[in-house]
Each structure stands twice: as C-alpha cells, then as structure tokens.
CSV table of C-alpha atoms in Angstrom, one decimal:
chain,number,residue,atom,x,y,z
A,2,UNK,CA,81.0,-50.5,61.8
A,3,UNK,CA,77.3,-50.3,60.1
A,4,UNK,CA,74.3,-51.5,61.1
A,5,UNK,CA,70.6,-51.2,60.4
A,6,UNK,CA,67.8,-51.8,62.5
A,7,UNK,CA,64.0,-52.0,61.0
A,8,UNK,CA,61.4,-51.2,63.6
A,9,UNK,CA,58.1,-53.5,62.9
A,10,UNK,CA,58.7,-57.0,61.5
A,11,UNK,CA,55.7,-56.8,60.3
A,12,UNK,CA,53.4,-53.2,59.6
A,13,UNK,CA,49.6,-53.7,58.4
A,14,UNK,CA,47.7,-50.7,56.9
A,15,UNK,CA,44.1,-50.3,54.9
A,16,UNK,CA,44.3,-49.2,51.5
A,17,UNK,CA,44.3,-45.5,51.4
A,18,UNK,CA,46.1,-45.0,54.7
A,19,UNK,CA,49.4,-43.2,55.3
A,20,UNK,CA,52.4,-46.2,55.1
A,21,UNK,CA,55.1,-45.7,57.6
A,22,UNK,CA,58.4,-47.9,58.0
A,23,UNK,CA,61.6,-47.1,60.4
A,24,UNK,CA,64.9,-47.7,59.5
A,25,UNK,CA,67.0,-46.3,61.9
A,26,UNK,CA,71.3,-46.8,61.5
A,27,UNK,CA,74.2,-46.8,62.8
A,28,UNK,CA,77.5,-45.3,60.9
A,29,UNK,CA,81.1,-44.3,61.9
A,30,UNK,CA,81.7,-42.5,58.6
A,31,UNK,CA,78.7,-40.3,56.7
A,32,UNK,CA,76.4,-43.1,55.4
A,33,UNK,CA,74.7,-43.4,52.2
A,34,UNK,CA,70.8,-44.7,52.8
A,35,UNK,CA,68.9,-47.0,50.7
A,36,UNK,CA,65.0,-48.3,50.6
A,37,UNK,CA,64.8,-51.5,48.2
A,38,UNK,CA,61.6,-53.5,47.8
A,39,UNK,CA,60.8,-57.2,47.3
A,40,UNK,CA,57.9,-58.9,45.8
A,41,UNK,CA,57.5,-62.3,46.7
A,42,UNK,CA,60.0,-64.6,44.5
A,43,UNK,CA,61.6,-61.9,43.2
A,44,UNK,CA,64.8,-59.7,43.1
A,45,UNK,CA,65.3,-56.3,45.0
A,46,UNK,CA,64.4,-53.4,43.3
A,47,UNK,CA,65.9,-50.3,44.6
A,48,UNK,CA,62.8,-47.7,45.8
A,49,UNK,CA,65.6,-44.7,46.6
A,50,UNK,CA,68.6,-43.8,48.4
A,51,UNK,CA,70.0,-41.1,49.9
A,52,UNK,CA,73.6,-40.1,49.5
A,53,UNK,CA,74.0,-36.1,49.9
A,54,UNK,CA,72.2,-32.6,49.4
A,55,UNK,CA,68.9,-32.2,50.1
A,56,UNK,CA,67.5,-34.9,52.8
A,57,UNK,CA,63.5,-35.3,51.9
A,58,UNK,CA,64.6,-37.9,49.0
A,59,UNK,CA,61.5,-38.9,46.4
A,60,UNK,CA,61.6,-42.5,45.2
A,61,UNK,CA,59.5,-44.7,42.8
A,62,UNK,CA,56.0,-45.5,43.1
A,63,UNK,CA,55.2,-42.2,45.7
A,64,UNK,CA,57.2,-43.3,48.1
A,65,UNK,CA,59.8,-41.0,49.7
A,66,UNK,CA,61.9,-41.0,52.8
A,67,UNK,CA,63.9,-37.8,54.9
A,68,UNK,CA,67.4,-38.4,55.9
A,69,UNK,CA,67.8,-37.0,59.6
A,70,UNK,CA,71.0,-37.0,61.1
A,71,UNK,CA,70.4,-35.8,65.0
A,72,UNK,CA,67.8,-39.1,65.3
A,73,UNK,CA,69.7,-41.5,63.1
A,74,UNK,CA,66.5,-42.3,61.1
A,75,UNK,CA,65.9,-42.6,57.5
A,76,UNK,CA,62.2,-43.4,58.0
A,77,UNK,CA,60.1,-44.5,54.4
A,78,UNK,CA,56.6,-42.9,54.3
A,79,UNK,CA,53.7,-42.8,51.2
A,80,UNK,CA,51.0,-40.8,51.9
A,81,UNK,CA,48.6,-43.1,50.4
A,82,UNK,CA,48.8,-47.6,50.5
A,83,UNK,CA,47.6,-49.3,47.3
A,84,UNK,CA,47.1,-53.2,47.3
A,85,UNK,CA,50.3,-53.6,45.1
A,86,UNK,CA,53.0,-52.0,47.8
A,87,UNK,CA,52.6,-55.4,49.8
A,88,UNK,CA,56.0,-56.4,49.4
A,89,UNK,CA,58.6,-56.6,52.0
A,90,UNK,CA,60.9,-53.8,52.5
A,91,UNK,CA,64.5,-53.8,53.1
A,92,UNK,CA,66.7,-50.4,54.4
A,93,UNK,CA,70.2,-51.0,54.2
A,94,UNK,CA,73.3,-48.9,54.6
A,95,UNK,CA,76.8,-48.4,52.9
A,96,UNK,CA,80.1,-46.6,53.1
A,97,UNK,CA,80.0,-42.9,51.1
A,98,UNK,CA,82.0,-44.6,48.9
A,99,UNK,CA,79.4,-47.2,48.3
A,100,UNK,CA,80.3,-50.8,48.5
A,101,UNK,CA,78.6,-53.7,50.2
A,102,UNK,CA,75.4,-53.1,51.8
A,103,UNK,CA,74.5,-54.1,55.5
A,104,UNK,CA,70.3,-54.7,55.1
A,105,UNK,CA,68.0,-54.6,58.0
A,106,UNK,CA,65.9,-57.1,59.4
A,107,UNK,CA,63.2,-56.3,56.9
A,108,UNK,CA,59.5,-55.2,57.1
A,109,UNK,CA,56.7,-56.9,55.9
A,110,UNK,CA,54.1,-54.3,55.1
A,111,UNK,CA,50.4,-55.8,54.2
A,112,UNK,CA,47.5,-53.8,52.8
A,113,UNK,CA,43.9,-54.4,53.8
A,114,UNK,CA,41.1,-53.9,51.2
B,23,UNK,CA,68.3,-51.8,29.0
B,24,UNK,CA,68.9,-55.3,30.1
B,25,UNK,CA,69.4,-56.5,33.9
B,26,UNK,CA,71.4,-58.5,36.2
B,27,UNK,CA,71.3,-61.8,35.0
B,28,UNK,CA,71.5,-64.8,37.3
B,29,UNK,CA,71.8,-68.3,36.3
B,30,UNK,CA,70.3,-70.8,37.1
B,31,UNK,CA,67.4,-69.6,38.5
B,32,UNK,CA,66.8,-73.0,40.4
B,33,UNK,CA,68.9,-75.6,41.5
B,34,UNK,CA,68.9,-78.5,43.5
B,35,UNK,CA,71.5,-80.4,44.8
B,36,UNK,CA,72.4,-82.9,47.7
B,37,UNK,CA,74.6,-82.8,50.6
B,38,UNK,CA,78.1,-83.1,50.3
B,39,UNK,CA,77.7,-81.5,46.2
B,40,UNK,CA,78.8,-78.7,44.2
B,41,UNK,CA,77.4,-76.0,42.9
B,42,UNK,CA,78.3,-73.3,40.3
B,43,UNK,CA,76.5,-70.2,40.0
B,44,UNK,CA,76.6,-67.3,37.6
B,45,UNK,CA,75.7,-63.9,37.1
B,46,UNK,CA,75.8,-61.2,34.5
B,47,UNK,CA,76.2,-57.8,35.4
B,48,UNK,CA,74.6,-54.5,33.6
B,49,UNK,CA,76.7,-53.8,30.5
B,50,UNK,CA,79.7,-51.1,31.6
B,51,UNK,CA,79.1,-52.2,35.6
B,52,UNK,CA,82.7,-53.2,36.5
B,53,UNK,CA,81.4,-54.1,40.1
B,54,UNK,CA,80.0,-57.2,41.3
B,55,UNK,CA,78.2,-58.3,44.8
B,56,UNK,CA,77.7,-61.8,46.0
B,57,UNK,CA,74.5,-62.0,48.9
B,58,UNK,CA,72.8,-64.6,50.4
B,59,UNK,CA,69.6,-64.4,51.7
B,60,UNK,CA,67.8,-67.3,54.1
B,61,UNK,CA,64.1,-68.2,54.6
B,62,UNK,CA,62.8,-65.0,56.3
B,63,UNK,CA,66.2,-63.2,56.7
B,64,UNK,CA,67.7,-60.1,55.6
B,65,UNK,CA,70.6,-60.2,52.3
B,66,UNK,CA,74.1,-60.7,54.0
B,67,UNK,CA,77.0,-59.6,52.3
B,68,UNK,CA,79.2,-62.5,50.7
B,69,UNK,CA,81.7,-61.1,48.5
B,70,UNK,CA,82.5,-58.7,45.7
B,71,UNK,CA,84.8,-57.7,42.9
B,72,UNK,CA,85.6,-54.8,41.2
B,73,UNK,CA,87.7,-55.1,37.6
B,74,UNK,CA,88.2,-58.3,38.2
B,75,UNK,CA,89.9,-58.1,42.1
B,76,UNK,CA,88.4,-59.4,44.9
B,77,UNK,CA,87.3,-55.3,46.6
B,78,UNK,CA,85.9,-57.3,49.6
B,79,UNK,CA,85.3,-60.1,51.7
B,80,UNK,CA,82.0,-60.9,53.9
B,81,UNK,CA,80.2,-63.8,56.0
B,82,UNK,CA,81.5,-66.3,53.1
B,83,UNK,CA,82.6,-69.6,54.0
B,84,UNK,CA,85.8,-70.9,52.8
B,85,UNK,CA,84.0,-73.9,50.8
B,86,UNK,CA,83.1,-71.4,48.7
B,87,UNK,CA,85.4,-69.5,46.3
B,88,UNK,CA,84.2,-66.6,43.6
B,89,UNK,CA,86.2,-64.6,40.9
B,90,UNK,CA,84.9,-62.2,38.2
B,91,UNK,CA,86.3,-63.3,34.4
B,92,UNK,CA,87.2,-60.6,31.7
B,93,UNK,CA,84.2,-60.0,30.4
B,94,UNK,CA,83.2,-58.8,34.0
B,95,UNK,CA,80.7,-62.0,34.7
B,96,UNK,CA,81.2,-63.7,37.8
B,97,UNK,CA,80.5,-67.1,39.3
B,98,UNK,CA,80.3,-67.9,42.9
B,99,UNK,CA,81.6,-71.9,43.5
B,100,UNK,CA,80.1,-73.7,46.4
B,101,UNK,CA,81.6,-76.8,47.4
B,102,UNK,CA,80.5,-79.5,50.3
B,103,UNK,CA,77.2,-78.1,50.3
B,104,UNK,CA,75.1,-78.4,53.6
B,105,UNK,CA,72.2,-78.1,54.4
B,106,UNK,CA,72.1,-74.7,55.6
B,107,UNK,CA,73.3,-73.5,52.3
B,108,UNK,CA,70.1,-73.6,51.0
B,109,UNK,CA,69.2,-69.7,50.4
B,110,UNK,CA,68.7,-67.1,47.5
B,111,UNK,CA,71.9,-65.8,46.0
B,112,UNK,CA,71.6,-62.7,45.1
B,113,UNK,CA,74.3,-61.1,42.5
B,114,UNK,CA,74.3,-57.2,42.1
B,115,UNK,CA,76.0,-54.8,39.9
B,116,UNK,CA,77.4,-51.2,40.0
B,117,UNK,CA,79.0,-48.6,37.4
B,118,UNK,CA,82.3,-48.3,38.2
B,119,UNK,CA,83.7,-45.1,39.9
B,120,UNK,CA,84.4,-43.3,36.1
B,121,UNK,CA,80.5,-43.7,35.7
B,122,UNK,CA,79.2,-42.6,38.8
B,123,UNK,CA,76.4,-43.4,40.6
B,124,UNK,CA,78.9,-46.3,41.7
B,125,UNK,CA,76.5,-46.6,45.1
B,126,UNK,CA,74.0,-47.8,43.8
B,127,UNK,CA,73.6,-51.7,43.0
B,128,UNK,CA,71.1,-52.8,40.8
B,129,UNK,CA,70.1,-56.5,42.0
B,130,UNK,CA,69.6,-59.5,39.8
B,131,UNK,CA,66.4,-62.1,40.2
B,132,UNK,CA,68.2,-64.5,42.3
B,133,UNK,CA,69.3,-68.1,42.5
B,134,UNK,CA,67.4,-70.1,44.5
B,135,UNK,CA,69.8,-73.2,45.7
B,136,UNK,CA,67.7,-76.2,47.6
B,137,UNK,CA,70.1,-78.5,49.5
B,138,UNK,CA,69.0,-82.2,50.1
C-alpha cells in the first residue's frame, strides 16, 4: 500500500523568502514521486517528479525537490517565493510502473508582499 | 500541443439525475485516469483505462460506470446523483508504455459537477 502525508495544511512565507513543503511517503515497492500545483479553479499542472537516477530533481518555475530514501521524504523547496507561487500544492505517489496516483492532503502555500 | 480536454466544464444537476462526462486525452496517450476531488480535499483515484480496458478500479461507486471508446476518449456516467457527488472531476492522460514517460499524467481543467 501508498500513502502520502503533507506536513502544513497551510505554509505562509514573505516574498523573497526560502519556500519549504514536506511530503513525506509511504511505499512497499520503490516509488515514483511527484509535486503538481493548482491555481485556484484550475487543473493540476505537474511541477516534477522523481522516478530514478540522480535524487536533487529540478522542476518548473525554480522549484526543485531531493528524493531521500532513509527519511521517506521528498521535500519541495525554492530558494526564493514570488506572489505568483500561491497555489496549492499537491505530492502524490505511484507504483514504478506508474499508474494511479495517491495525493496528499495538500498545502496551501501563501506569499506576503 | 493541445491538452486534456474535459467537457463540460460546468454542470448542474439535481438529486436523483444523470450525468455524462467526457474527456479527451493528449493525442498518442492510450491511458486514461478518472479523480474526484471535494471542497478542500485531496484528488482520489476513481478509475482508469488503458487501450480501452479497465487497468484499474478505485473509491468509485457502483452508480457510476466509465469505459474508454476507440478513439481513446472516455466518459465517466454518474447515475442517482447525491448530493455528495458534487466535486471536480478530474480526467488525466499518459503515453502508453511504447512511448515512455508512461508515469507521468498530464491533467485536464476539470469538470465541476453541482448537485441540487
């Protein structure tokens, strides 16, 4: 069984400050990793994922997140908030053969001016 | 190149109603994922289909029923609709495993369904 767990409903950062959200999982066969984004009323729009090789995995918009195995974690970071990340933020896990996704809870990250 | 497309994007219906609702994968994605997502709550898995088999079943209730048709589109039928059917329906699509990248599923913009 899967399962994803989203530390921080809700994370609040000022513009300009270093964004940090957990995702930590839980896998009996080698998971693949995935950060998606949603703007209000819209669609998800995949940030990046993780499936194999190298763990530090870049995504769109300067985000990036590092696959660590010993801690479970897959843990999205950008070094630097801008007003337009407000979104809410979704980690989710599947199979290494892909196939359905299990989402976490889902953090809502705001940016102060 | 084009996206997932999802129609309708709204819909309202009452209690006790059908609904039909259909999505258009990414041209060559052979896969196709049903979620539904409540107010405030994370996607959960309905169902999925991959050329044209159901590949897997979810938290879908038996009044609804889903297939994918030949030209890989899908619709996801909803019957006796209740209240607490009122969510966004997300469809998704991946390439198939010939393509690669068969992980990854690109999501469409959503249906949202309103239940009176």
């Amino acid at each position: 069984a899967q399962s994803v767990t989203q530390l921080g409903s809700h994370v609040s950062v000022s513009e300009g400050a270093l964004v940090l959200l957990r995702c930590n999982y839980s896998s009996s066969v080698p998971p693949y990793l995935f950060w998606y984004v949603q703007y209000p009323n819209q669609g998800l729009q995949l940030l990046l994922k993780y499936t194999t090789g190298a763990t530090l995995v870049k995504g769109i918009n300067g985000f990036e997140a590092e696959f660590k195995k010993s801690e479970t974690s897959f843990h999205l970071t950008k070094p630097s908030a801008h007003m337009s990340d407000a979104a809410e933020y979704f980690c989710a896990v599947s199979g290494n053969q892909g196939g359905k996704l299990i989402f976490g809870q889902g953090t809502e990250l705001s940016v102060k001016p | 190149a084009a996206g997932v497309i999802q129609s309708p994007r709204h819909l309202i219906k009452e209690k006790r109603e059908t609904a039909t609702l259909k999505c258009y994968p990414i041209s060559r994605h052979d896969t196709v994922y049903w979620y539904q997502q409540g107010p405030g709550q994370d996607p959960q898995f309905l169902i999925s289909f991959y050329e044209k088999m159901q590949s897997d079943k979810g938290s879908i209730p038996d009044r609804f029923s889903a297939q994918q048709f030949s030209d890989y589109h899908s619709e996801l039928n909803m019957s006796s609709l209740e209240l607490g059917d009122s969510a966004l329906y997300f469809c998704a699509s991946s390439p198939g495993p010939r393509d690669g990248n068969q992980e990854t599923q690109y999501f469409g913009p959503g249906t949202r369904l309103l239940v009176l």
